[in-house]
mmCIF file of C-alpha atoms in Angstrom:
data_model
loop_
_atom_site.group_PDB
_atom_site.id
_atom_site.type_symbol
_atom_site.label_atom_id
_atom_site.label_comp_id
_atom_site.label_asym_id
_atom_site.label_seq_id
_atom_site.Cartn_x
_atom_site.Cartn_y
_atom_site.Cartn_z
ATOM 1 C CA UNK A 1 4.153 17.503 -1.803
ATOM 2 C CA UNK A 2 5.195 13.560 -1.413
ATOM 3 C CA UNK A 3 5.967 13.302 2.528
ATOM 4 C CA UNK A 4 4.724 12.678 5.285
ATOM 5 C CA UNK A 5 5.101 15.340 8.221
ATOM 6 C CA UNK A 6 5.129 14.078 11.943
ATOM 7 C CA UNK A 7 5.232 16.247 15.705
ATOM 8 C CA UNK A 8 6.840 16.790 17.580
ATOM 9 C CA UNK A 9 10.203 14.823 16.964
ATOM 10 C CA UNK A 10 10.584 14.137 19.765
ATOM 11 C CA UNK A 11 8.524 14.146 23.259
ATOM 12 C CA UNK A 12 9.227 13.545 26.473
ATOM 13 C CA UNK A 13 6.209 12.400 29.160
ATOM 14 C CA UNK A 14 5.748 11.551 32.761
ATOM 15 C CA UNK A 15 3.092 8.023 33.057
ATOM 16 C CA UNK A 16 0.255 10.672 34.405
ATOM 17 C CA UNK A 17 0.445 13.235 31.629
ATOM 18 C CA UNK A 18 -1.762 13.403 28.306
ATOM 19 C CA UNK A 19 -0.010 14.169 24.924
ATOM 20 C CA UNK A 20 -0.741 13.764 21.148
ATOM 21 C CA UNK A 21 1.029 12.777 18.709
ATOM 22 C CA UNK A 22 0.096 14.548 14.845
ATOM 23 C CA UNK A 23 0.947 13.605 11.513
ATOM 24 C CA UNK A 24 -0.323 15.057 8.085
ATOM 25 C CA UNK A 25 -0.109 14.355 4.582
ATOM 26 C CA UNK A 26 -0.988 15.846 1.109
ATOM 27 C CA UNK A 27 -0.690 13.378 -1.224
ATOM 28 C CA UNK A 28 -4.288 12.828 -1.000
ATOM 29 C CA UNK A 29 -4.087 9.402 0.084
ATOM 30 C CA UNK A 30 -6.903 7.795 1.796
ATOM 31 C CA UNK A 31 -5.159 5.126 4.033
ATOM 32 C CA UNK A 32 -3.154 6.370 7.125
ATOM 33 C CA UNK A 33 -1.586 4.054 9.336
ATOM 34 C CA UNK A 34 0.886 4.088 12.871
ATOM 35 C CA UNK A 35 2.578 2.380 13.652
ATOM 36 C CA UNK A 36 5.790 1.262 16.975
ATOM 37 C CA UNK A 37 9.166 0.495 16.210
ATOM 38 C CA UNK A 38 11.667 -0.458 19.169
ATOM 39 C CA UNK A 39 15.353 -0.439 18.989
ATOM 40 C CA UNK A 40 16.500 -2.857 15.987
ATOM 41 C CA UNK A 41 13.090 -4.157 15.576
ATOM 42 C CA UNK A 42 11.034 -3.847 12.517
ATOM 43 C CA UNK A 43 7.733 -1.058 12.867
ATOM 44 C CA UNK A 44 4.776 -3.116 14.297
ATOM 45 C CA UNK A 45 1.610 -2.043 13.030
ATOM 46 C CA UNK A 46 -0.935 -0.517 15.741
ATOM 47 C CA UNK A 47 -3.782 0.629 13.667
ATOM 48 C CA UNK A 48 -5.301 1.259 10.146
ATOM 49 C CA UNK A 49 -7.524 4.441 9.191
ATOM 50 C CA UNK A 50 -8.992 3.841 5.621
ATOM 51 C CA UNK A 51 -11.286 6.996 4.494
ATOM 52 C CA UNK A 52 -11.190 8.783 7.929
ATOM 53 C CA UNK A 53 -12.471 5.029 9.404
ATOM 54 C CA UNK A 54 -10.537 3.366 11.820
ATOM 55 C CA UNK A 55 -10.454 -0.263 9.870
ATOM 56 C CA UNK A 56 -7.472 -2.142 11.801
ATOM 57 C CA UNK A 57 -6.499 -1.833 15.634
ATOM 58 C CA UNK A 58 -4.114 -5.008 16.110
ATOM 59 C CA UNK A 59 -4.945 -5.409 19.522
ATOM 60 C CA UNK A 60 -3.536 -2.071 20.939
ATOM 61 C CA UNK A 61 -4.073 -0.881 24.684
ATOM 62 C CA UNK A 62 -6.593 1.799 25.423
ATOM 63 C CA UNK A 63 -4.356 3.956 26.472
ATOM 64 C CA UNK A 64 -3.491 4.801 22.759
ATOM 65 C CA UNK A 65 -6.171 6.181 21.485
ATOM 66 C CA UNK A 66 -6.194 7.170 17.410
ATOM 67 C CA UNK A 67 -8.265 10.245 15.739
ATOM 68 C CA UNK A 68 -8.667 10.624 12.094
ATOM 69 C CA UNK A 69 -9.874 14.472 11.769
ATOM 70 C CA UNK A 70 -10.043 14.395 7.806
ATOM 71 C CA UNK A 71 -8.034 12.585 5.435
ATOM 72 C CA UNK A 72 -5.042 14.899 5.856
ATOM 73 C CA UNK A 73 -4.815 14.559 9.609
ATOM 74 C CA UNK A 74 -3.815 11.773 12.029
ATOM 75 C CA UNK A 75 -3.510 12.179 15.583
ATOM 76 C CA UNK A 76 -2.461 9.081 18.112
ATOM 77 C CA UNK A 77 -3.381 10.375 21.616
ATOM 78 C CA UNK A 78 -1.528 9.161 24.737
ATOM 79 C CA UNK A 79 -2.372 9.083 28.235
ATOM 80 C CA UNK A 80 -1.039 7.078 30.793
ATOM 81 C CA UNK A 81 1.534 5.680 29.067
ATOM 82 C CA UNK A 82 4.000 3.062 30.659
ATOM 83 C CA UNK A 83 7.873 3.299 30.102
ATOM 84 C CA UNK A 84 7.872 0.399 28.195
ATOM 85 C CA UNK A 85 5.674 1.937 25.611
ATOM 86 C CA UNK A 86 9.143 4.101 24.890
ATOM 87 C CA UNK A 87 9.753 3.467 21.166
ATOM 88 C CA UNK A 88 9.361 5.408 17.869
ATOM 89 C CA UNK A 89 6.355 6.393 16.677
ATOM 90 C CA UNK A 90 5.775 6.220 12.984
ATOM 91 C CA UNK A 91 2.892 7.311 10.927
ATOM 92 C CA UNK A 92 2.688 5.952 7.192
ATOM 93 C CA UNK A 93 -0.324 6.677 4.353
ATOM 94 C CA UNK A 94 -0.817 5.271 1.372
ATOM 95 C CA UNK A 95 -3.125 5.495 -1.899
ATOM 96 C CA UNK A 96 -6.630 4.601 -2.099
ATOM 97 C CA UNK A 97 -7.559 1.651 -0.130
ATOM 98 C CA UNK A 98 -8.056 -1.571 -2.822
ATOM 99 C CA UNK A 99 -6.162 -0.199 -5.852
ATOM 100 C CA UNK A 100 -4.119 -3.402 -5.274
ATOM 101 C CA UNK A 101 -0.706 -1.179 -4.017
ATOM 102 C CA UNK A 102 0.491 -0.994 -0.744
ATOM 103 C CA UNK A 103 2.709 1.639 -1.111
ATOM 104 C CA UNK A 104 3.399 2.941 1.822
ATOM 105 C CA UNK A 105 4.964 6.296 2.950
ATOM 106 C CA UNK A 106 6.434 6.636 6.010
ATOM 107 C CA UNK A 107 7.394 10.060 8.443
ATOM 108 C CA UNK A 108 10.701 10.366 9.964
ATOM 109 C CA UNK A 109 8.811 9.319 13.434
ATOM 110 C CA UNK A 110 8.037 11.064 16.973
ATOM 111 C CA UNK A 111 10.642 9.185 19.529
ATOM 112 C CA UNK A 112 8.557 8.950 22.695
ATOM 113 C CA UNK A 113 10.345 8.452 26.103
ATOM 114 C CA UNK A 114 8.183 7.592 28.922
ATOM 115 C CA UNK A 115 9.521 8.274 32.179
ATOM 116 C CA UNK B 1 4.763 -16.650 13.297
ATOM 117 C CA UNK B 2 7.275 -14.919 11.323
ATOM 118 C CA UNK B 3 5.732 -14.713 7.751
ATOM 119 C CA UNK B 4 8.820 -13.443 6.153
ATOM 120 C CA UNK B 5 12.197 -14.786 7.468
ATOM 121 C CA UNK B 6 14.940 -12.233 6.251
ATOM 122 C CA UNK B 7 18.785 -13.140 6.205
ATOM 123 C CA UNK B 8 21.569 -12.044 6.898
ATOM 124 C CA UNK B 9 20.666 -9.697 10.083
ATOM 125 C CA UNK B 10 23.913 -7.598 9.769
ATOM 126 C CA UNK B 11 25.887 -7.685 6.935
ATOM 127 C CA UNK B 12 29.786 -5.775 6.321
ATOM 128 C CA UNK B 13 30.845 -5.084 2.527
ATOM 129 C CA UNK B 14 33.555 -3.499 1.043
ATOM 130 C CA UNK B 15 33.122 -0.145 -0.725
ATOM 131 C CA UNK B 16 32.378 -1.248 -4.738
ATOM 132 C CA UNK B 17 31.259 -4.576 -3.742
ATOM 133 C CA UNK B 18 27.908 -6.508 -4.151
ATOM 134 C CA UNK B 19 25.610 -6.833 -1.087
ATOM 135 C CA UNK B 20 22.882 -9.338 -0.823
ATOM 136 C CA UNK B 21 20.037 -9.536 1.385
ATOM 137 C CA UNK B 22 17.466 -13.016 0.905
ATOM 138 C CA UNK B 23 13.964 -12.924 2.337
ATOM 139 C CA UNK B 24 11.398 -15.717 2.170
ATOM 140 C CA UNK B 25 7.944 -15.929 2.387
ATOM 141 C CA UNK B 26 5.069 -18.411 3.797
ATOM 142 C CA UNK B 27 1.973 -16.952 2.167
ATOM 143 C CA UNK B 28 1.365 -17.225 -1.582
ATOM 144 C CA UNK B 29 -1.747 -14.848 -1.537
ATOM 145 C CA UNK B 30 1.320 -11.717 -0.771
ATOM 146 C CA UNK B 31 1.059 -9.806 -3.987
ATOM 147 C CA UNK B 32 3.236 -7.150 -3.568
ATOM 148 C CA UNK B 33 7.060 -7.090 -1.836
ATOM 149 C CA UNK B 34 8.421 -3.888 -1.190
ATOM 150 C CA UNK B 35 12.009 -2.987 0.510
ATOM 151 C CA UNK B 36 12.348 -0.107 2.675
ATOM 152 C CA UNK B 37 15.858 1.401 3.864
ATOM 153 C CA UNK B 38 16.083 2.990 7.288
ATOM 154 C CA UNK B 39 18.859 5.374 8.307
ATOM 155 C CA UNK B 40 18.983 5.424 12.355
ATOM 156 C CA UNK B 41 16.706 8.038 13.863
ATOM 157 C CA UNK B 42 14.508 8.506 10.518
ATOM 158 C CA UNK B 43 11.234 6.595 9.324
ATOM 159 C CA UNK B 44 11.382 3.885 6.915
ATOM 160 C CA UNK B 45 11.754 4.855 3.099
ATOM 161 C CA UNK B 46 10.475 2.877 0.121
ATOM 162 C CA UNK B 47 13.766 1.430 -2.047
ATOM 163 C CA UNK B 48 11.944 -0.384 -4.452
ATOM 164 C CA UNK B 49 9.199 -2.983 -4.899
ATOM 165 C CA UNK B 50 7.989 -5.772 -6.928
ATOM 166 C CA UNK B 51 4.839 -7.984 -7.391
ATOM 167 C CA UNK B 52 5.195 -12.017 -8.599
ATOM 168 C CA UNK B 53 4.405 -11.563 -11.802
ATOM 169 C CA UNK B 54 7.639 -10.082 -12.161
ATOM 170 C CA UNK B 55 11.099 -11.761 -11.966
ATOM 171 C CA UNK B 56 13.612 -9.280 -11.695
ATOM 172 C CA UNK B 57 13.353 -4.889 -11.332
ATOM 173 C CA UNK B 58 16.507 -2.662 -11.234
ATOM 174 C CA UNK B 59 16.431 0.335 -10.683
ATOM 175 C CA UNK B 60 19.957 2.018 -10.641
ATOM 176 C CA UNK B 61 22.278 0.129 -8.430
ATOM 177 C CA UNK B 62 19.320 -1.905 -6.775
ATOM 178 C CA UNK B 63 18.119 -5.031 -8.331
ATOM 179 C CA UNK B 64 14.912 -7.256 -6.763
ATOM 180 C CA UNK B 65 15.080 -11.133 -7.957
ATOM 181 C CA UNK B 66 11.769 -12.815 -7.442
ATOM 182 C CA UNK B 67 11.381 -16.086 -7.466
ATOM 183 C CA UNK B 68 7.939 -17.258 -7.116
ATOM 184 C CA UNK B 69 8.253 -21.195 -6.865
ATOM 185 C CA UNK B 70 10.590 -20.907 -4.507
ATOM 186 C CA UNK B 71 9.044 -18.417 -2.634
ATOM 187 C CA UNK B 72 12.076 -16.187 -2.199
ATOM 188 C CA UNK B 73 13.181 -12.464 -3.071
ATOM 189 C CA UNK B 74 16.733 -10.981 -2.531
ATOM 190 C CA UNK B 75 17.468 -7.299 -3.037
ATOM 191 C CA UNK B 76 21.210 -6.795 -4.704
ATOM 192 C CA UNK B 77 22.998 -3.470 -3.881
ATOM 193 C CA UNK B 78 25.776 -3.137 -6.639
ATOM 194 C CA UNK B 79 28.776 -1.035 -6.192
ATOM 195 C CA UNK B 80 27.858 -0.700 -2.342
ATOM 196 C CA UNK B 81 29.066 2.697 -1.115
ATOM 197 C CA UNK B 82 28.944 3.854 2.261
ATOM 198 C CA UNK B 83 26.205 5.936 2.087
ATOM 199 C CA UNK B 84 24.403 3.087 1.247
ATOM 200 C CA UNK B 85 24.852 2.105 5.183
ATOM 201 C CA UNK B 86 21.204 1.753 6.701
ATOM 202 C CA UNK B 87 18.773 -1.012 7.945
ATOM 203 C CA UNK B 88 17.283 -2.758 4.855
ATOM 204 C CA UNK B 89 13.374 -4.535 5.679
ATOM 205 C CA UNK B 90 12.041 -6.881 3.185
ATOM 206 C CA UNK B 91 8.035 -6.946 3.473
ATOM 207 C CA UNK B 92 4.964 -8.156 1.786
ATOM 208 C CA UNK B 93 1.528 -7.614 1.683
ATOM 209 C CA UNK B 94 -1.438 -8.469 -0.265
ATOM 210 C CA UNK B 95 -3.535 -6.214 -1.339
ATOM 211 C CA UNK B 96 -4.236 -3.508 0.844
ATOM 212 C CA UNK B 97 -3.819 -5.708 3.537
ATOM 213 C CA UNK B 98 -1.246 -5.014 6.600
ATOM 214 C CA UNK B 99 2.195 -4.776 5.650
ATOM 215 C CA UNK B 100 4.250 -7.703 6.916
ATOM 216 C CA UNK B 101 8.211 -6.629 7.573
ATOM 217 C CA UNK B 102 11.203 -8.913 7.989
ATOM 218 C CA UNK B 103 13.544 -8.946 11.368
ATOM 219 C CA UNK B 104 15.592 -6.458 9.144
ATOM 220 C CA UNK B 105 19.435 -6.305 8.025
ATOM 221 C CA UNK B 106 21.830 -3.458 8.870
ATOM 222 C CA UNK B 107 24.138 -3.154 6.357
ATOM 223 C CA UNK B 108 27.647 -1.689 6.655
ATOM 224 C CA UNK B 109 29.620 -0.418 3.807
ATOM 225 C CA UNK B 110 33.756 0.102 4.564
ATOM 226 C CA UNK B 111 35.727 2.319 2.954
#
């Protein structure tokens, strides 16, 4: 198995409600990451889980909150979301953390509207 | 500050023809450049990637030219065909460090 699974594909959310976002792999990498990509941008990196640890958060609001349930799982939880934060929602992993490669494999993304 | 500057943002070729997409870098510590193609509503997927030690990979009808000194990497797309039509993102890391992507090039391939 060499991809990366993501749900839902899409989700639609009022600024009050709760929702999660999942993601799961079986390559037995150790690094998961998510990461935001607007409209004709490039994906911007919002956090870093090496070995079920969260090691990166580049700066993110609280009101996305990560959880790293074993090294297959990744969850990105929402709540109180703001329209702007309308985007797609991309969850990568990769091979053990310092083997040198940054290989990176990406899902096909949750697109998130906030209304 | 952008740490890789990609160019051209959109680019049109002919069906058969060569297309060419530069990106330079900032920071010689990056160890490892990668390309990723991205059709619209899907994630990013790995093309093909190469580390400085290396000047030149092909693989099939995509070709990465390094060039260290300069600082500069260009992915070639021979024999473009319209499936070939997707955003193209240089990047480069080092290490295991954070992935750093370029503004990104949508290429368009006519018939």
């Amino acid at each position: 198995d060499t991809e990366v699974t993501q749900t839902p594909k899409h989700l639609v959310m009022g600024m009050t409600n709760k929702k999660s976002l999942k993601c799961e792999q079986h390559m037995g990498h150790r690094a998961m990451y998510w990461y935001k990509q607007k409209a004709k941008k490039p994906p911007e990196l919002m956090f870093v889980y090496s070995y079920e640890k969260l090691s990166i958060n580049e700066s993110v609001p609280s009101r996305f909150s990560p959880e790293c349930p074993n090294s297959s799982l990744l969850n990105l939880h929402l709540h109180a979301l703001q329209p702007e934060d309308s985007a797609l929602y991309l969850c990568a992993s990769s091979q053990d953390p310092g083997q040198g490669s940054n290989e990176q494999f990406f899902g096909p993304g949750t697109r998130l509207t906030v209304l | 500050q952008q740490q890789v500057k990609q160019s051209p943002q959109s680019l049109i070729v002919q069906k058969g023809g060569i297309s060419i997409i530069n990106c330079a870098y900032e920071n010689t510590a990056f160890d490892y450049f990668p390309w990723y193609q991205q059709f619209p509503g899907k994630g990013p997927a790995l093309l093909i990637a190469i580390r400085p030690d290396v000047s030149e990979k092909k693989e099939g009808r995509f070709t990465i030219s390094f060039n260290k000194s300069a600082k500069q990497f260009s992915l070639h797309i021979m024999d473009s065909q319209p499936g070939d039509s997707a955003t193209y993102f240089c990047a480069a890391s080092r290490g295991y460090q954070k992935v750093t992507f370029g503004i990104g090039t949508k290429l368009q391939v006519i018939p």
